PDB file of C-alpha atoms in Angstrom:
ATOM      1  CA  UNK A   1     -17.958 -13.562 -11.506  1.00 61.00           C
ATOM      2  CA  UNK A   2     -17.388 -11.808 -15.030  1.00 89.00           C
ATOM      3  CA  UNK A   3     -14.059 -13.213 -16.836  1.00 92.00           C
ATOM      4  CA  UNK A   4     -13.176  -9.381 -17.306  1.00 96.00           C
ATOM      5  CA  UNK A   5     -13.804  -8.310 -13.259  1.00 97.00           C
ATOM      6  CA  UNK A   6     -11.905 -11.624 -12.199  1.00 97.00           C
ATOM      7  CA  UNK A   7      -8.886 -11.142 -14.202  1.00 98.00           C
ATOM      8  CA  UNK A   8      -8.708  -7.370 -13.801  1.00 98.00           C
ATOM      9  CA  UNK A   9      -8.988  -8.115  -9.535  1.00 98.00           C
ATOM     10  CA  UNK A  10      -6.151 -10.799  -9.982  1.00 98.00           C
ATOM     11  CA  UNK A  11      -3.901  -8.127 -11.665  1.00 98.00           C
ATOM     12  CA  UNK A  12      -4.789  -5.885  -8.884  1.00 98.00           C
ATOM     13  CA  UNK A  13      -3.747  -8.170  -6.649  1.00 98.00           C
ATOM     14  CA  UNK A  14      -0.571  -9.277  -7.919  1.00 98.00           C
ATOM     15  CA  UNK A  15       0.679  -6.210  -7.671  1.00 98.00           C
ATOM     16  CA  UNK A  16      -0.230  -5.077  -3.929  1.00 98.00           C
ATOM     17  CA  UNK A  17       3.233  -6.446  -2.503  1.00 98.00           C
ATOM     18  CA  UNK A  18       5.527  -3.934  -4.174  1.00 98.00           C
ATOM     19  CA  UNK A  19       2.869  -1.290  -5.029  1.00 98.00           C
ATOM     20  CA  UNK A  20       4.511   2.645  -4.734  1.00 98.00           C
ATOM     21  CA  UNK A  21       7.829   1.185  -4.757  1.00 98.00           C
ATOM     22  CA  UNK A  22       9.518   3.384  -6.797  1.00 98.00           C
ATOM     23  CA  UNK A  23      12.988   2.298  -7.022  1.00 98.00           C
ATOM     24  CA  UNK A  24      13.593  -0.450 -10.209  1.00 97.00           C
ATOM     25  CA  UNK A  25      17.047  -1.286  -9.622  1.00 97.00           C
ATOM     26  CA  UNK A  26      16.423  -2.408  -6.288  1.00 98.00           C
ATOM     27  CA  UNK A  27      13.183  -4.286  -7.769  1.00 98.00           C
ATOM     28  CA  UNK A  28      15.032  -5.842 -10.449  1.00 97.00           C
ATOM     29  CA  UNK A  29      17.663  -7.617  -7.488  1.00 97.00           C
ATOM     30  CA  UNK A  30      14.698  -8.334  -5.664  1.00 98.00           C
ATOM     31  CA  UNK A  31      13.143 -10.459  -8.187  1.00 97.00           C
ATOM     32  CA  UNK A  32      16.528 -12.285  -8.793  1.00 96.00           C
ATOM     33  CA  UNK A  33      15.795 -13.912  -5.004  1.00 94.00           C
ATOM     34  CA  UNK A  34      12.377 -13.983  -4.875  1.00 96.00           C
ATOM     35  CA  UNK A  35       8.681 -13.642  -6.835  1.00 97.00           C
ATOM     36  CA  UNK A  36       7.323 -10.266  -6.820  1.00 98.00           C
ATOM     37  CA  UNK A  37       4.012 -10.732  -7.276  1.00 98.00           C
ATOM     38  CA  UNK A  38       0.921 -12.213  -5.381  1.00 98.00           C
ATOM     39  CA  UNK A  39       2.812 -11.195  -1.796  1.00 97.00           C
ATOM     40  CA  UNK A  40       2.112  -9.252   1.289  1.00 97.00           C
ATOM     41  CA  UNK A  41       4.103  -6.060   1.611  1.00 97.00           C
ATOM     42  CA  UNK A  42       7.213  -6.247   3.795  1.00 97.00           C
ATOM     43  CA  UNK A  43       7.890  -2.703   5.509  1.00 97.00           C
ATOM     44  CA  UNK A  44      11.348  -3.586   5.819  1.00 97.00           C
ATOM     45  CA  UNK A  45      11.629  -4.111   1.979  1.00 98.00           C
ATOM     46  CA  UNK A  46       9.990  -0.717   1.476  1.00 98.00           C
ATOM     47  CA  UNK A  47      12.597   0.743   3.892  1.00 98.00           C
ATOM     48  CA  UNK A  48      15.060  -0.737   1.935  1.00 98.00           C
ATOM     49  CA  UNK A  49      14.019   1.089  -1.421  1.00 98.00           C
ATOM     50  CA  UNK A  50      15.016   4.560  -1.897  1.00 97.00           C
ATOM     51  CA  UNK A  51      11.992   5.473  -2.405  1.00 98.00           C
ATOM     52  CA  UNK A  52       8.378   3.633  -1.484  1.00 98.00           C
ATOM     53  CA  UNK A  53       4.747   4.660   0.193  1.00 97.00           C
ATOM     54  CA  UNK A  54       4.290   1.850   2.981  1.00 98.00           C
ATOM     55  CA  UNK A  55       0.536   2.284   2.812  1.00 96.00           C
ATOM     56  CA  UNK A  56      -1.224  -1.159   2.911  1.00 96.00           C
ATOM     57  CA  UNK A  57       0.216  -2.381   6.136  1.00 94.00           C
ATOM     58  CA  UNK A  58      -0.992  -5.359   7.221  1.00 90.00           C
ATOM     59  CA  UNK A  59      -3.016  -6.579   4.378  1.00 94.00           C
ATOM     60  CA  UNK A  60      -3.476 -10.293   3.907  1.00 95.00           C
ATOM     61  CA  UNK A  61      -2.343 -11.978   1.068  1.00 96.00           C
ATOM     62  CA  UNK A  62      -5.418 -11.838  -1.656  1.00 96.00           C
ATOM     63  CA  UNK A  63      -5.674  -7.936  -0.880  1.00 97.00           C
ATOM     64  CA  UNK A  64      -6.668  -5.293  -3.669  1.00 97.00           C
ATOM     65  CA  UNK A  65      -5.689  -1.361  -3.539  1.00 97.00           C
ATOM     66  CA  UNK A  66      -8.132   1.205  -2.714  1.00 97.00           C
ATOM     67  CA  UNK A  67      -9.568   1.416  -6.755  1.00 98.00           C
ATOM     68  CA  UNK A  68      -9.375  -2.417  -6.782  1.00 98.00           C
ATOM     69  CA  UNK A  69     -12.036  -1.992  -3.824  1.00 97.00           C
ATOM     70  CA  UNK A  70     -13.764   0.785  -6.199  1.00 98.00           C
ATOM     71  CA  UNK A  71     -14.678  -1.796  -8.571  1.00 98.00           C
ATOM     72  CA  UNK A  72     -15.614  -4.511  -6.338  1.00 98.00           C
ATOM     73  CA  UNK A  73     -17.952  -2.061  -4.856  1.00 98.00           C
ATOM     74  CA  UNK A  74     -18.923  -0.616  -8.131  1.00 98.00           C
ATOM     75  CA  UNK A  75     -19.502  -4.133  -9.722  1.00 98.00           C
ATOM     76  CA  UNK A  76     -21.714  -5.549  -6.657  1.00 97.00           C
ATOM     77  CA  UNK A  77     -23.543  -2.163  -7.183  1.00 98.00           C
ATOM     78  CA  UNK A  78     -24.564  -2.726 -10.757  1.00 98.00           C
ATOM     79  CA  UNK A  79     -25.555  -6.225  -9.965  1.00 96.00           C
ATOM     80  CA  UNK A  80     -28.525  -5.180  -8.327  1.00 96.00           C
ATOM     81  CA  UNK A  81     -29.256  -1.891 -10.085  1.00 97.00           C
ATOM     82  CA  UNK A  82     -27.600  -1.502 -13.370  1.00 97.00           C
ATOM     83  CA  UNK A  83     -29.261   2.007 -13.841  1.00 96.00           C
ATOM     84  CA  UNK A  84     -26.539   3.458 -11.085  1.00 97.00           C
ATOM     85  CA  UNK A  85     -26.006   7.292 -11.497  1.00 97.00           C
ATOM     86  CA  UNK A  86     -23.107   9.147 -11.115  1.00 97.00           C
ATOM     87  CA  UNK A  87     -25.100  10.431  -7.498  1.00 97.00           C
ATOM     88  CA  UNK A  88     -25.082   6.499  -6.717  1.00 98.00           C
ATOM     89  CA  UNK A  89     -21.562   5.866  -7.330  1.00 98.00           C
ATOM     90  CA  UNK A  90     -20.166   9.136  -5.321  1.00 97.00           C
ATOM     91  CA  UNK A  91     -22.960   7.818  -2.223  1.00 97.00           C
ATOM     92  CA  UNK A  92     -21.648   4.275  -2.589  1.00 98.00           C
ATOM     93  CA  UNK A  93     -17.847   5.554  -2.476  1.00 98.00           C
ATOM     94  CA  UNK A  94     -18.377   8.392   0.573  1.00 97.00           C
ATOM     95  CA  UNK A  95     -20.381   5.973   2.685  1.00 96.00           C
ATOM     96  CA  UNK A  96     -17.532   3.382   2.281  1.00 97.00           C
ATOM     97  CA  UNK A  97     -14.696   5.507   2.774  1.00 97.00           C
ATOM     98  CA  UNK A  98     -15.941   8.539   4.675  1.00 95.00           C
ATOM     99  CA  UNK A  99     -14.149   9.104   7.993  1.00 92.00           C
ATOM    100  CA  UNK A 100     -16.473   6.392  10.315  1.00 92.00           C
ATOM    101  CA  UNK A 101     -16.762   4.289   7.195  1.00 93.00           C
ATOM    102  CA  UNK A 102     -16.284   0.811   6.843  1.00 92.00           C
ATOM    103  CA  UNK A 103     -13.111   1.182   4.520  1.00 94.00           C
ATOM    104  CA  UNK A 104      -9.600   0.499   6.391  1.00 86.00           C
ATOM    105  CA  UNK A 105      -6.906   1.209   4.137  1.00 88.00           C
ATOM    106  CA  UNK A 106      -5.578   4.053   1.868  1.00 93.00           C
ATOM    107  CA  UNK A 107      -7.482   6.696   0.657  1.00 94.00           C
ATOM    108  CA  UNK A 108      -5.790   9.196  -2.707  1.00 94.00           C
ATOM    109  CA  UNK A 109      -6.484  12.643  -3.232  1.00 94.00           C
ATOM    110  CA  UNK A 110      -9.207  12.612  -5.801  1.00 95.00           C
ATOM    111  CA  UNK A 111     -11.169  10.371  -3.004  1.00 96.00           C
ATOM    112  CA  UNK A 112     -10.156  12.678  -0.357  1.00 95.00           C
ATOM    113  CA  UNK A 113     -11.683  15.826  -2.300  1.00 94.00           C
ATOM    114  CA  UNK A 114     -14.783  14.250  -2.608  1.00 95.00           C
ATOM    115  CA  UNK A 115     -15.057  13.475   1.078  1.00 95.00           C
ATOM    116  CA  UNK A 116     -14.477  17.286   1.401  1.00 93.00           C
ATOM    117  CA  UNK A 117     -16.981  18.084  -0.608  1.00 93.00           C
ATOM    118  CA  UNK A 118     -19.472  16.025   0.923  1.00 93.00           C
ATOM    119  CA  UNK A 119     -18.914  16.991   4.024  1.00 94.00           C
ATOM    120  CA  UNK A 120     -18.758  20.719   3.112  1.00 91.00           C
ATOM    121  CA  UNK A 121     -22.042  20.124   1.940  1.00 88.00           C
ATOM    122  CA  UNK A 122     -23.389  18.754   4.851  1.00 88.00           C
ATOM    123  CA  UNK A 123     -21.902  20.917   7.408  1.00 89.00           C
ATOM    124  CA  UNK A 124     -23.102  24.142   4.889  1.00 88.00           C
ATOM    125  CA  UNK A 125     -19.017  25.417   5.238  1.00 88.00           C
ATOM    126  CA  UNK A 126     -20.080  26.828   0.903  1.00 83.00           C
ATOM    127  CA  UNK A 127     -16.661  26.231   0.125  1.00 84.00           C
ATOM    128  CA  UNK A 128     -15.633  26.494  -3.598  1.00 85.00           C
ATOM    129  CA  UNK A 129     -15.945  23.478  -5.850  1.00 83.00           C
ATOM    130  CA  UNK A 130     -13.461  21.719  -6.295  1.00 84.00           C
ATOM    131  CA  UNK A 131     -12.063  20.998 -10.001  1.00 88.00           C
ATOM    132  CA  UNK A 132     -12.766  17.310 -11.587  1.00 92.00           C
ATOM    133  CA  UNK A 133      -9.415  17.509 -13.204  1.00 94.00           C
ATOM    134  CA  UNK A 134      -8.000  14.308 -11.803  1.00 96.00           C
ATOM    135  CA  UNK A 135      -6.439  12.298 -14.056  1.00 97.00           C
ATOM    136  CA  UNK A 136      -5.461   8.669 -12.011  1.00 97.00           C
ATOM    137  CA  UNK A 137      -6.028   5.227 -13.678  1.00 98.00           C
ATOM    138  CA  UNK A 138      -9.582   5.433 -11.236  1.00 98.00           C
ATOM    139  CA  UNK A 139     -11.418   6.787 -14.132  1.00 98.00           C
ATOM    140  CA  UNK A 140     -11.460   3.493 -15.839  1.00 98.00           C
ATOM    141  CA  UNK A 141     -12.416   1.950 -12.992  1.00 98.00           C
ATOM    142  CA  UNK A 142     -15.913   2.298 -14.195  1.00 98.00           C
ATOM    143  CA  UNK A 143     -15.242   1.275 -18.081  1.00 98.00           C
ATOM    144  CA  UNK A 144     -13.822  -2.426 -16.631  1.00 98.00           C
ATOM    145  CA  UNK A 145     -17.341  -2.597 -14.722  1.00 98.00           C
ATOM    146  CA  UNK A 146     -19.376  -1.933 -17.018  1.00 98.00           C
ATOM    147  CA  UNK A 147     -17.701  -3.294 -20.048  1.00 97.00           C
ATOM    148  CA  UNK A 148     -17.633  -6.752 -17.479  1.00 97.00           C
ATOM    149  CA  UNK A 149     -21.423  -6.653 -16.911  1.00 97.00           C
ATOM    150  CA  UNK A 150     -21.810  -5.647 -20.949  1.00 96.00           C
ATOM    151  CA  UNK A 151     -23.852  -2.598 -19.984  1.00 96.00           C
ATOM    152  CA  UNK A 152     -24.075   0.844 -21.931  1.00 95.00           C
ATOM    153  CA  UNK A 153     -20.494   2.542 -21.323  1.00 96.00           C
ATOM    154  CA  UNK A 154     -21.929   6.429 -22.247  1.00 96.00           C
ATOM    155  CA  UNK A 155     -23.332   5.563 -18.098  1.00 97.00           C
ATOM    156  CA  UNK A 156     -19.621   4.512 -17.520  1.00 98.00           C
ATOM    157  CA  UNK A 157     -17.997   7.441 -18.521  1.00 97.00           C
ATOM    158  CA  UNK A 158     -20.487   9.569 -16.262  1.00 97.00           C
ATOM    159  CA  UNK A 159     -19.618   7.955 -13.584  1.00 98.00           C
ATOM    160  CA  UNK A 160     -15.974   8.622 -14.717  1.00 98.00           C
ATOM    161  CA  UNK A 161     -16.452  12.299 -14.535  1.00 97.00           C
ATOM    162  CA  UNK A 162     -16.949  12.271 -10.656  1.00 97.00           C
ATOM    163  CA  UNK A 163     -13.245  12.627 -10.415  1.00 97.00           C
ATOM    164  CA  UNK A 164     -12.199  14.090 -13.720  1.00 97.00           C
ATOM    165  CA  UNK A 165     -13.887  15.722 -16.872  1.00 95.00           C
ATOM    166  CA  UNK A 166     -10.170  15.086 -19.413  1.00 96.00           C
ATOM    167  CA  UNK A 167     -11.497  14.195 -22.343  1.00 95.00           C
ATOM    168  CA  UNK A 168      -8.522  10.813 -22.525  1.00 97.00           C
ATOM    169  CA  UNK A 169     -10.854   8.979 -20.278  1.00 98.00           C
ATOM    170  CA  UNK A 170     -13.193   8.467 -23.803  1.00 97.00           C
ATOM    171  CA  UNK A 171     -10.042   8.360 -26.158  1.00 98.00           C
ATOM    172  CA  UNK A 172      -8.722   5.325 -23.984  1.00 98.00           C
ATOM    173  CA  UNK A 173     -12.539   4.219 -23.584  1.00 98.00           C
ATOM    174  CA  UNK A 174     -12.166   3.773 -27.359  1.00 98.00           C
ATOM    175  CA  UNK A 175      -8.858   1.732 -27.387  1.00 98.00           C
ATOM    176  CA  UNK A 176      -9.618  -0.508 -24.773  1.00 98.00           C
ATOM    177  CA  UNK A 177     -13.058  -1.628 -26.325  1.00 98.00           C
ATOM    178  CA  UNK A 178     -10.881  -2.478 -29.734  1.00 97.00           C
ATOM    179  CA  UNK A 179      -8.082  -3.988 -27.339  1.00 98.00           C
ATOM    180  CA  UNK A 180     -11.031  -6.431 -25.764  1.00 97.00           C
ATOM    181  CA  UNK A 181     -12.839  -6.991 -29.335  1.00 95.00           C
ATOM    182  CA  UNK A 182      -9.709  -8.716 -31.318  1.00 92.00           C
ATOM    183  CA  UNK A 183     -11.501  -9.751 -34.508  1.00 89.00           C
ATOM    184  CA  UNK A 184      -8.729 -12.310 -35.026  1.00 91.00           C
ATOM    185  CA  UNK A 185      -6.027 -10.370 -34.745  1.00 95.00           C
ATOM    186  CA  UNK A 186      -2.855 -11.115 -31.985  1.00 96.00           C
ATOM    187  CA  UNK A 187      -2.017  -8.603 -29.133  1.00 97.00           C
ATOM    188  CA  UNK A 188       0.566  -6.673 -30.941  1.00 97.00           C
ATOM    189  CA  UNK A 189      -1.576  -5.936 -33.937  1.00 97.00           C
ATOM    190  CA  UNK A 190      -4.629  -5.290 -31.929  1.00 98.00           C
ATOM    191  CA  UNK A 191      -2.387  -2.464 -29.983  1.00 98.00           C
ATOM    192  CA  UNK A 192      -0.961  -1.402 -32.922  1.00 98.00           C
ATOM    193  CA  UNK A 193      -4.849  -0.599 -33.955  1.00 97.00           C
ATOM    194  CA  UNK A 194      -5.858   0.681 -31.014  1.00 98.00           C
ATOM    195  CA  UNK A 195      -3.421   3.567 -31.063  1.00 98.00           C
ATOM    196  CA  UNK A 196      -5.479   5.066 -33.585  1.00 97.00           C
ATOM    197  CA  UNK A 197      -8.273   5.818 -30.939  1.00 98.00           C
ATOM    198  CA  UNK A 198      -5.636   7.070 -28.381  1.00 98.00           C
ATOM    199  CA  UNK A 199      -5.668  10.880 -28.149  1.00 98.00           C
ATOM    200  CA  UNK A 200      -3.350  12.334 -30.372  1.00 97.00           C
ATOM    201  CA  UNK A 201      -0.536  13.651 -27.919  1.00 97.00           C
ATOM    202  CA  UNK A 202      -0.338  10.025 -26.689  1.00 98.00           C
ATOM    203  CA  UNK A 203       0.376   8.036 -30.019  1.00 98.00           C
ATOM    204  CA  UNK A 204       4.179   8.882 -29.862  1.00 98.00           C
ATOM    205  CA  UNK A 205       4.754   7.177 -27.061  1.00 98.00           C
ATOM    206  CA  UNK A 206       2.408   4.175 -27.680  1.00 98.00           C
ATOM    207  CA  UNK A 207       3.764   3.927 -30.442  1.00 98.00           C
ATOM    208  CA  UNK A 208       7.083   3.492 -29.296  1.00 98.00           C
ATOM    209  CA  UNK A 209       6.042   1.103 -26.379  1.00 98.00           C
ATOM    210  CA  UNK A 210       5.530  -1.244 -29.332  1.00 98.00           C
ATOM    211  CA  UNK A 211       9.418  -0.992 -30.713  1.00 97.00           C
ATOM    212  CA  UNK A 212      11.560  -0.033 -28.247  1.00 97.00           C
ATOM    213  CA  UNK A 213      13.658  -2.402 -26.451  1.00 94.00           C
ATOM    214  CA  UNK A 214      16.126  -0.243 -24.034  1.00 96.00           C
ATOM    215  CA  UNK A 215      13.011  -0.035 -20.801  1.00 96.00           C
ATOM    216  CA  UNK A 216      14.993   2.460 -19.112  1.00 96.00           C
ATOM    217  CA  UNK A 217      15.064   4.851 -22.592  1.00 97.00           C
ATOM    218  CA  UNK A 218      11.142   4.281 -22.898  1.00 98.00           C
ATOM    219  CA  UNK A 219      10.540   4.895 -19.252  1.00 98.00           C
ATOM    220  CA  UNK A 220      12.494   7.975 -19.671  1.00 97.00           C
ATOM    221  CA  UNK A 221      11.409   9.401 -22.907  1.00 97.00           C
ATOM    222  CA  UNK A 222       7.956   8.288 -22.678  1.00 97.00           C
ATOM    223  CA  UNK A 223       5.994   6.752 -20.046  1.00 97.00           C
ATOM    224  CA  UNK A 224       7.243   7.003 -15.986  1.00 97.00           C
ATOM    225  CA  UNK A 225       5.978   4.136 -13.954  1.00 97.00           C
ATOM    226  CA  UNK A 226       3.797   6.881 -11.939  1.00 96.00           C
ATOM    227  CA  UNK A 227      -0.284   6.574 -11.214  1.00 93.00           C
ATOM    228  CA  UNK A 228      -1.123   9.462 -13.783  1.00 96.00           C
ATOM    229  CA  UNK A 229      -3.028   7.699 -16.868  1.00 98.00           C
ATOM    230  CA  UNK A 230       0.096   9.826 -19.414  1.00 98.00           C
ATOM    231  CA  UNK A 231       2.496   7.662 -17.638  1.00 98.00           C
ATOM    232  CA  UNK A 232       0.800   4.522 -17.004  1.00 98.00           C
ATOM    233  CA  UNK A 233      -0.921   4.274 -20.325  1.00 98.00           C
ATOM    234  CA  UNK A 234       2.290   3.990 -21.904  1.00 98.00           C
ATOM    235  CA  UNK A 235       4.042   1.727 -19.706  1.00 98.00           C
ATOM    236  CA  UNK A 236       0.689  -0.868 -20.015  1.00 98.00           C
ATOM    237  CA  UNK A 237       1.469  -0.721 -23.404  1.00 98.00           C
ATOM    238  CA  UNK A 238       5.107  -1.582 -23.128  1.00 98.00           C
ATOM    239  CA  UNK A 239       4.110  -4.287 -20.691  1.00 98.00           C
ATOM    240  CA  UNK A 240       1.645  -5.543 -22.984  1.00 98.00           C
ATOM    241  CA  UNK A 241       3.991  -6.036 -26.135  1.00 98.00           C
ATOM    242  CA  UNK A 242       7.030  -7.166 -24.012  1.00 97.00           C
ATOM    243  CA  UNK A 243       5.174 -10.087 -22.340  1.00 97.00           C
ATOM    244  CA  UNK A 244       4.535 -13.957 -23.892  1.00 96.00           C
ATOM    245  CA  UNK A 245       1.944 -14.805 -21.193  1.00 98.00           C
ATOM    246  CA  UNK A 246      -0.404 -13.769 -18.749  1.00 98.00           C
ATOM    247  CA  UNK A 247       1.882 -14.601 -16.090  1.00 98.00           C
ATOM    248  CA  UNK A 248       5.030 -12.845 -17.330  1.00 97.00           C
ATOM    249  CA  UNK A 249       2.996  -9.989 -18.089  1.00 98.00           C
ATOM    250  CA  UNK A 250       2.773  -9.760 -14.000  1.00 98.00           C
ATOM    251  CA  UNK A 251       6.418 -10.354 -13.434  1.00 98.00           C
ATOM    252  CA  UNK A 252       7.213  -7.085 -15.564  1.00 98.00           C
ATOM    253  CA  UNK A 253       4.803  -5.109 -14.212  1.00 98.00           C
ATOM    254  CA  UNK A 254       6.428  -5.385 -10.906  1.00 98.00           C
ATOM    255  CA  UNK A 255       9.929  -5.355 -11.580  1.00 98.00           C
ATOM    256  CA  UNK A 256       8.750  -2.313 -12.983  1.00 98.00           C
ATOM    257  CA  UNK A 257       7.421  -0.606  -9.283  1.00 98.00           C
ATOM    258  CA  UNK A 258       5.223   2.315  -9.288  1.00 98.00           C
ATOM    259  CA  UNK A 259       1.592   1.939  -9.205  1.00 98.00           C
ATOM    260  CA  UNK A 260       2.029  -1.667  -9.850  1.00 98.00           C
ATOM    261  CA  UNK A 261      -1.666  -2.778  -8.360  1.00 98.00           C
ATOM    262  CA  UNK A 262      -3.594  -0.093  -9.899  1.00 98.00           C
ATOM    263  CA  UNK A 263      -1.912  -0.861 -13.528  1.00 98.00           C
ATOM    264  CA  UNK A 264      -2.549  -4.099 -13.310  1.00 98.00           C
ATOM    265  CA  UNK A 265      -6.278  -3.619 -13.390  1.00 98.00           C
ATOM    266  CA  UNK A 266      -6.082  -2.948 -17.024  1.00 98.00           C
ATOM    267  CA  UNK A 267      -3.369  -5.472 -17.636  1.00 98.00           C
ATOM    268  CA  UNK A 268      -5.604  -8.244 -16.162  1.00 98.00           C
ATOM    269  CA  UNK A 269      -8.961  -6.615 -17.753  1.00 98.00           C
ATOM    270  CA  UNK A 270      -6.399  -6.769 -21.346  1.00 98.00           C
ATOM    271  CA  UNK A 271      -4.481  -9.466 -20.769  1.00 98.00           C
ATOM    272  CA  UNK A 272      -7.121 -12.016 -20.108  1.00 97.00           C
ATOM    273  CA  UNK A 273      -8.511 -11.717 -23.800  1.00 97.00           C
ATOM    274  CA  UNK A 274      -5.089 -12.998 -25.402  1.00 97.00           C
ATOM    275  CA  UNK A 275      -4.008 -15.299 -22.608  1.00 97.00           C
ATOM    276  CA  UNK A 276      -4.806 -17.844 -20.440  1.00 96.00           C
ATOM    277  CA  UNK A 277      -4.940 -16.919 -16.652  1.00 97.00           C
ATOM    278  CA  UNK A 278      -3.100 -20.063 -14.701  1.00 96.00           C
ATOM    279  CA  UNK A 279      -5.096 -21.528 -12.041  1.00 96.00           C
ATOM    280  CA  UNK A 280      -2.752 -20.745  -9.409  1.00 96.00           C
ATOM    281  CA  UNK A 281      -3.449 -17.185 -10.078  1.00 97.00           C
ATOM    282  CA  UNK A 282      -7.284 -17.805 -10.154  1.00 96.00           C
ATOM    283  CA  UNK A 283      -7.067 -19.451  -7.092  1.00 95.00           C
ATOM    284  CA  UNK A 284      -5.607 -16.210  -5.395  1.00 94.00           C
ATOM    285  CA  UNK A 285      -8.684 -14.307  -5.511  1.00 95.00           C
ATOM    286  CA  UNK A 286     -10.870 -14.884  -2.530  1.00 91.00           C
ATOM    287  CA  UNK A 287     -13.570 -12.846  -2.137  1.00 86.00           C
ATOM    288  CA  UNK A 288     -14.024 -13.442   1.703  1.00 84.00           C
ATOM    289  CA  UNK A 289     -10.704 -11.267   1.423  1.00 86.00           C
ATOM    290  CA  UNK A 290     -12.744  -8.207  -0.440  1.00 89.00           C
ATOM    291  CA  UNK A 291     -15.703  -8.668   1.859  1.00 87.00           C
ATOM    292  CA  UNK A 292     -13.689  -7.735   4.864  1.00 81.00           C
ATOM    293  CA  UNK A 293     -11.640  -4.474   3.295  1.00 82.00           C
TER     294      UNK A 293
END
């Protein structure tokens, strides 16, 4: 499997166990006690938060979020026709998660409109289109594909606009291909030059992931910990500058709560181009897991 896929998977999963927990004082105890990554989640920790989304229930350890699935599915895809239109990606999605489908597990509203649609269209209901104005971290679910298999990412950011036609998807296209290209230089600088891609109501608070120190002013001013890309761009960025390894990179991104799984796509996809990834971490991805999602 692809360096880029394997680490991006591994941040998925080490995120699952406190994924939509969205209460970071209770996080940060938590992780006093005990590891918060690469664990099942507990529904009586989630009760205990002030506010979580138990939605994964009984998920074994090794499980990936809904978009983790999206690019296992999308990756296994391109392995056997890397010419996949945006028609093949939306046929490959609905079959998998339509209702009847083999998908068990959570399905967000972007996927949800598309089953509508599809359905709509096959029961001839003409209802009105729906907008592609969705702006979750799923759109780049198609640039860490691609950019794993090293195929042409103009066909990744069709596929992109199934959910969403927001121009940021390209922007962040842009900084992520300088952010996995290094030329020599270490993470920080590499952000620092990446920002320049970022779309221009963004680079205040990217900018400011890379000097601020008070998390709570950051997460306040600038970011969220949220699934919407404006607040989880940020926050990646934060993550990515405040960490010394690929493993403490993980810690912070779940002390942090939120869409912990789903952000750690991109840390893993990033994070695996200036770090090593520790074996025991490797070790946690077992694709026997995937194949039964």
């Amino acid at each position: 499997m692809q360096r880029l896929l394997k680490a991006a998977l591994i941040g998925n999963i080490s995120g699952l166990g406190v994924h939509w927990i969205y209460d970071r004082p209770f996080l940060e105890t938590l992780s006093q006690h005990q590891s918060l990554i690469f664990r099942v989640q507990d529904k009586e920790i989630y009760e205990k938060a002030k506010k979580s989304f138990y939605v994964y229930p009984n998920k074994p350890l090794g499980s990936v979020s809904t978009q983790g699935m999206f690019l296992y599915w999308l990756s296994n895809a391109l392995t056997t026709n890397p010419n996949l239109t945006q028609t093949d990606y939306k046929n490959l999605l609905f079959n998998k998660i339509k209702p009847g489908g083999s998908y068990s597990g959570y399905i967000e509203s972007y996927a949800k409109k598309m089953i509508i649609e599809e359905l709509s269209k096959d029961l001839s209901l003409e209802l009105p289109v729906l907008p592609k104005t969705d702006d979750h971290l799923v759109g780049f679910i198609p640039y860490i594909a691609y950019k794993a298999h090293q195929l042409d990412l103009t066909h990744a950011l069709k596929l992109t606009q199934l959910f969403s036609n927001l121009n940021e998807y390209q922007d962040f296209f842009n900084v992520f291909d300088i952010l996995l290209s290094p030329s020599g230089l270490n993470l920080i600088e590499s952000l620092k030059k990446s920002i320049h891609q970022a779309p221009p109501h963004y680079k205040l608070a990217l900018e400011q992931a890379l000097i601020t120190q008070d998390l709570d002013l950051f997460i306040n001013e600038h970011s969220g910990i949220a699934c919407q890309i404006n607040q989880s761009i940020p926050l990646i960025f934060y993550i990515l500058s405040h960490s010394n390894s690929f493993e403490d990179m993980l810690h912070l991104n779940a002390k942090l709560g939120g869409a912990t799984a789903d952000r750690g796509l991109i840390l893993g996809m990033i994070g695996s181009i200036y770090y090593d990834i520790p074996d025991k971490f490797i070790n946690m991805l077992d694709l026997s897991i995937l194949e039964k999602q």
